[in-house]
Structures are given as C-alpha cells and as structure tokens.
Coordinates of C-alpha atoms in Angstrom, one line a residue:
Chain K
X495 CA -66.0 -0.7 -57.1
X496 CA -64.5 -4.4 -57.6
X497 CA -63.3 -6.0 -54.6
X498 CA -64.3 -8.0 -51.6
X499 CA -66.6 -6.3 -49.2
X500 CA -67.7 -7.4 -45.7
X501 CA -70.7 -6.2 -43.8
X502 CA -71.4 -5.1 -41.2
X503 CA -68.2 -3.3 -40.1
X504 CA -69.3 -3.5 -36.5
X505 CA -72.0 -5.5 -34.5
X506 CA -73.0 -5.8 -31.3
X507 CA -75.3 -8.8 -30.4
X508 CA -76.4 -10.8 -27.3
X509 CA -75.7 -14.2 -26.1
X510 CA -77.8 -16.7 -27.8
X511 CA -78.7 -14.8 -30.9
X512 CA -78.3 -15.8 -34.5
X513 CA -76.1 -13.3 -36.4
X514 CA -74.8 -13.4 -39.9
X515 CA -71.8 -11.9 -41.4
X516 CA -71.9 -11.3 -45.0
X517 CA -68.8 -11.2 -47.4
X518 CA -69.0 -10.3 -51.1
X519 CA -66.4 -10.5 -53.9
X520 CA -66.6 -9.1 -57.6
X521 CA -63.6 -11.0 -58.8
X522 CA -65.3 -14.4 -59.3
X523 CA -62.6 -16.0 -57.2
X524 CA -62.9 -19.7 -56.7
X525 CA -61.9 -19.6 -53.2
X526 CA -63.1 -18.0 -50.3
X527 CA -62.2 -18.3 -46.6
X528 CA -63.1 -16.9 -43.3
X529 CA -60.8 -16.2 -40.4
X530 CA -61.3 -14.8 -37.0
X531 CA -58.4 -12.8 -35.3
X532 CA -57.8 -12.9 -31.5
X533 CA -55.0 -11.6 -29.4
X534 CA -52.5 -14.1 -28.9
X535 CA -54.1 -16.4 -31.6
X536 CA -53.5 -14.6 -34.7
X537 CA -55.7 -15.6 -37.7
X538 CA -57.5 -18.6 -37.5
X539 CA -59.4 -20.6 -40.1
X540 CA -63.2 -21.1 -39.5
X541 CA -64.5 -22.4 -42.8
X542 CA -63.4 -22.3 -46.4
X543 CA -65.2 -22.8 -49.6
X544 CA -63.4 -24.0 -53.0
X545 CA -66.4 -23.3 -55.3
X546 CA -70.1 -22.7 -55.2
X547 CA -71.9 -25.5 -53.1
X548 CA -68.5 -26.6 -51.6
X549 CA -67.3 -25.9 -48.2
X550 CA -65.1 -27.3 -45.7
X551 CA -64.2 -26.9 -42.1
X552 CA -61.0 -25.1 -40.9
X553 CA -59.4 -25.1 -37.7
X554 CA -62.1 -23.7 -35.5
X555 CA -65.5 -24.4 -37.1
X556 CA -67.4 -25.2 -34.1
X557 CA -70.4 -22.6 -33.6
X558 CA -70.4 -21.4 -37.0
X559 CA -72.3 -22.3 -40.4
X560 CA -71.5 -21.3 -43.8
X561 CA -73.0 -21.4 -47.2
X562 CA -72.0 -20.7 -50.5
X563 CA -74.8 -20.8 -53.1
X564 CA -73.3 -18.0 -55.6
X565 CA -69.7 -17.8 -56.3
X566 CA -69.5 -14.2 -55.0
X567 CA -71.1 -14.7 -51.7
X568 CA -69.8 -16.5 -48.6
X569 CA -71.8 -15.6 -45.5
X570 CA -70.7 -16.6 -42.2
X571 CA -73.6 -17.4 -39.5
X572 CA -73.2 -17.6 -35.7
X573 CA -76.2 -20.0 -34.7
X574 CA -76.2 -19.1 -31.2
X575 CA -73.6 -16.4 -30.4
X576 CA -71.3 -16.9 -27.2
X577 CA -69.1 -14.5 -25.6
X578 CA -66.0 -16.5 -26.8
X579 CA -67.2 -15.5 -30.3
X580 CA -66.4 -11.7 -29.7
X581 CA -63.7 -11.1 -32.2
X582 CA -62.5 -9.6 -35.4
X583 CA -63.6 -11.6 -38.5
X584 CA -62.0 -11.4 -42.0
X585 CA -63.1 -12.7 -45.1
X586 CA -60.6 -13.6 -47.8
X587 CA -60.6 -14.6 -51.4
X588 CA -58.2 -16.1 -54.0
X589 CA -58.3 -16.7 -57.6
X590 CA -58.0 -20.4 -57.7
X591 CA -55.8 -23.4 -56.0
X592 CA -53.0 -21.9 -57.9
X593 CA -54.0 -18.7 -56.3
X594 CA -52.7 -19.9 -53.2
X595 CA -49.2 -19.0 -54.6
X596 CA -50.3 -15.4 -54.9
X597 CA -51.8 -15.1 -51.6
X598 CA -55.2 -14.1 -50.4
X599 CA -56.8 -10.6 -50.6
X600 CA -58.9 -9.8 -47.3
X601 CA -62.1 -7.8 -46.8
X602 CA -61.9 -4.9 -44.1
X603 CA -63.2 -7.1 -41.4
X604 CA -66.1 -7.1 -39.0
X605 CA -65.6 -6.3 -35.4
X606 CA -68.3 -8.4 -33.4
X607 CA -68.9 -8.3 -29.8
X608 CA -71.4 -10.3 -27.9
X609 CA -72.5 -9.3 -24.8
Chain Y
X113 CA -45.4 -27.0 -31.8
X114 CA -47.2 -24.4 -33.7
X115 CA -47.2 -24.8 -37.6
X116 CA -45.9 -21.1 -37.8
X117 CA -43.9 -19.4 -35.2
X118 CA -42.8 -15.8 -34.9
X119 CA -41.2 -13.6 -32.3
X120 CA -44.2 -11.2 -31.2
X121 CA -41.8 -8.2 -30.6
X122 CA -42.2 -5.4 -30.1
X123 CA -39.3 -4.5 -32.1
X124 CA -38.7 -0.7 -31.4
X125 CA -36.2 0.5 -34.2
X126 CA -35.0 4.0 -34.9
X127 CA -35.8 5.6 -38.3
X128 CA -33.2 4.7 -40.9
X129 CA -32.1 1.6 -39.3
X130 CA -32.3 -1.9 -40.5
X131 CA -34.4 -4.5 -38.9
X132 CA -34.9 -8.3 -39.6
X133 CA -37.4 -10.8 -38.5
X134 CA -37.3 -14.6 -38.7
X135 CA -40.3 -17.0 -38.9
X136 CA -40.0 -20.7 -38.4
X137 CA -42.4 -23.5 -40.0
X138 CA -42.8 -26.9 -38.9
X139 CA -43.9 -28.8 -42.1
X140 CA -41.1 -29.6 -44.1
X141 CA -43.7 -30.1 -47.2
X142 CA -44.7 -26.3 -47.1
X143 CA -44.6 -25.0 -50.5
X144 CA -45.5 -21.3 -50.7
X145 CA -44.5 -18.6 -48.2
X146 CA -45.5 -14.8 -47.6
X147 CA -45.1 -11.9 -45.6
X148 CA -48.0 -9.9 -45.0
X149 CA -48.5 -6.5 -43.3
X150 CA -51.3 -5.6 -41.1
X151 CA -51.7 -2.3 -39.7
X152 CA -53.7 -1.7 -36.6
X153 CA -57.3 -2.5 -36.7
X154 CA -57.1 -3.2 -40.5
X155 CA -57.0 -6.1 -42.7
X156 CA -53.7 -8.2 -43.6
X157 CA -52.3 -7.1 -47.0
X158 CA -49.7 -9.1 -49.0
X159 CA -46.4 -7.6 -48.5
X160 CA -44.3 -9.9 -50.9
X161 CA -43.9 -13.7 -51.6
X162 CA -40.9 -15.7 -50.6
X163 CA -39.2 -17.5 -53.2
X164 CA -36.5 -20.1 -52.7
X165 CA -34.0 -18.0 -54.4
X166 CA -34.8 -14.9 -52.5
X167 CA -36.4 -11.9 -53.7
X168 CA -36.3 -8.1 -53.4
X169 CA -38.6 -5.6 -53.5
X170 CA -37.1 -2.1 -53.0
X171 CA -35.9 -1.9 -49.1
X172 CA -37.4 -5.1 -48.4
X173 CA -35.8 -8.6 -48.9
X174 CA -37.3 -12.0 -48.2
X175 CA -35.3 -15.1 -47.9
X176 CA -36.3 -18.9 -47.5
X177 CA -33.9 -21.5 -46.0
X178 CA -35.9 -24.8 -46.4
X179 CA -33.0 -26.9 -44.7
X180 CA -33.7 -24.8 -41.4
X181 CA -37.2 -24.2 -42.2
X182 CA -37.4 -20.5 -41.7
X183 CA -38.1 -17.4 -43.5
X184 CA -36.7 -13.8 -43.2
X185 CA -37.7 -10.5 -43.8
X186 CA -35.1 -7.8 -44.0
X187 CA -36.3 -4.0 -43.9
X188 CA -33.5 -1.5 -45.1
X189 CA -33.5 2.2 -44.2
X190 CA -36.8 1.9 -42.2
X191 CA -39.6 4.5 -42.4
X192 CA -42.0 5.6 -39.9
X193 CA -44.6 4.3 -42.3
X194 CA -43.2 0.8 -42.0
X195 CA -44.6 0.6 -38.4
X196 CA -47.2 -2.3 -38.3
X197 CA -47.2 -6.0 -37.5
X198 CA -45.5 -8.3 -40.1
X199 CA -47.3 -11.8 -40.4
X200 CA -45.4 -14.8 -41.6
X201 CA -47.6 -17.0 -44.0
X202 CA -47.2 -20.5 -45.0
X203 CA -49.2 -22.9 -47.4
X204 CA -48.2 -26.5 -46.2
X205 CA -49.4 -28.2 -49.4
X206 CA -53.1 -27.8 -49.3
X207 CA -55.2 -24.7 -50.4
X208 CA -55.4 -23.2 -46.9
X209 CA -52.8 -20.7 -45.6
X210 CA -51.6 -20.5 -42.1
X211 CA -50.9 -17.4 -40.6
X212 CA -48.3 -16.7 -37.8
X213 CA -49.3 -14.5 -34.8
X214 CA -47.3 -11.5 -36.1
X215 CA -44.2 -9.5 -35.1
X216 CA -45.0 -6.1 -34.2
X217 CA -42.6 -3.2 -35.5
X218 CA -42.4 0.3 -34.3
X219 CA -40.0 2.7 -36.0
X220 CA -38.9 5.7 -33.7
X221 CA -38.4 9.1 -35.1

C-alpha cells in the first residue's frame, strides 16, 4: 500500500547500543523529516532531508545520525543509545518545498525505550 | 519565548458545545499555518490549513490574525469523536514546520 511506514513500531534497547529506526515512503516525496515527541516538549525536529544525499540538522540532532541514499528511505540511527532518547519517534514526508504549504504526512511512529 | 505557544488545557467541554483554541507565534515572517489533530498514541494528522482570509471545513473554522500573530480554531457542535490533542503548526519561512505542544480537548457526553 502507498504511504509512509515506520519500523519497528516498538523497540526496547539497552544503554550504549546502536539502534536504527526505519522510515519508508512510496510517494517519492522530496522532503523527509524525523521528529521526537516527549511530554512537555511536543514534536521536536531531529533531522530532515530535502532530497537523496541531502540532509540537515534540526533542533535536537545530537546523538543521532541519518542517511538518505534513496529518495524513499530515511533511516535514523542512534549511535549509542541513552535513556534520554526514550521517546516516540515520528517520520514525516512532504512533496516538495511547496509541499510545506500543504503540511506533512506522518508515519505511525516508533516507541523506543532505552533501559 | 517559544516559537509557537498553545494553552495545554485540558479543555473539558460538553457534547454539542462550541469550543475555541488560540495559538500564538513569535516569528512575524511566518508564512504557513496549520492545525493538526493527534489522537492518543497515534501520529499527528492534518486537520486544516489556515489561510489569511479564514477558512471553514464543516464544523471547524480556522482564522489567522497576522497583526496579533495568532491563529485560532473553532469547533461547533462538538462530538465525542472530537476528543483529541490539537496541534498548532507554523512554517516560519524555511522548509521546516514548528509544532506547538498541543491543546488537549475532551468532549463529555
């Protein structure tokens, strides 16, 4: 089915482990985004990408790495997970720069717990 | 000052009532404005865009006041299914959207 999918839906990992969250969209949207959502902070932008091989930092990039070798995939890697990275992670996409005027479409989210 | 500010609520409103939320933004150069809805443990979903002239979609009306830098959402004849968190979202002139922390609405039977 077309859309934006995230995997896994739930993940528990240990402090210090590397973990990768996957995001895949089938619309060939140019822009993709990673947000984290925590109580009291709302949605905060981690990284975003304007196109394949173009990525840029958002508001809270420390401890995260992204790549975008293909337009449809935008994985987020926590290099060495910490408890403060326990959160709900949302991936989103939009069609183009003009697509910002039309908002984003979000994936269903990944609930990550770091123990 | 936060770029986008909302009253977190909660707003507890009887079914059938009218409820309104406001949201203020700090960047006067902001260009695009949206309301998103987020149900518990789900992803945010676009509810409506907010245009300078104001816009209406069924029971929902969104307005923009650029002079005072706020946007509003009015829900008429509220339904139980309107219970959710409503996120105010602003594009401040770049390709990224900034989200408010949300206003929680509960419709009471």
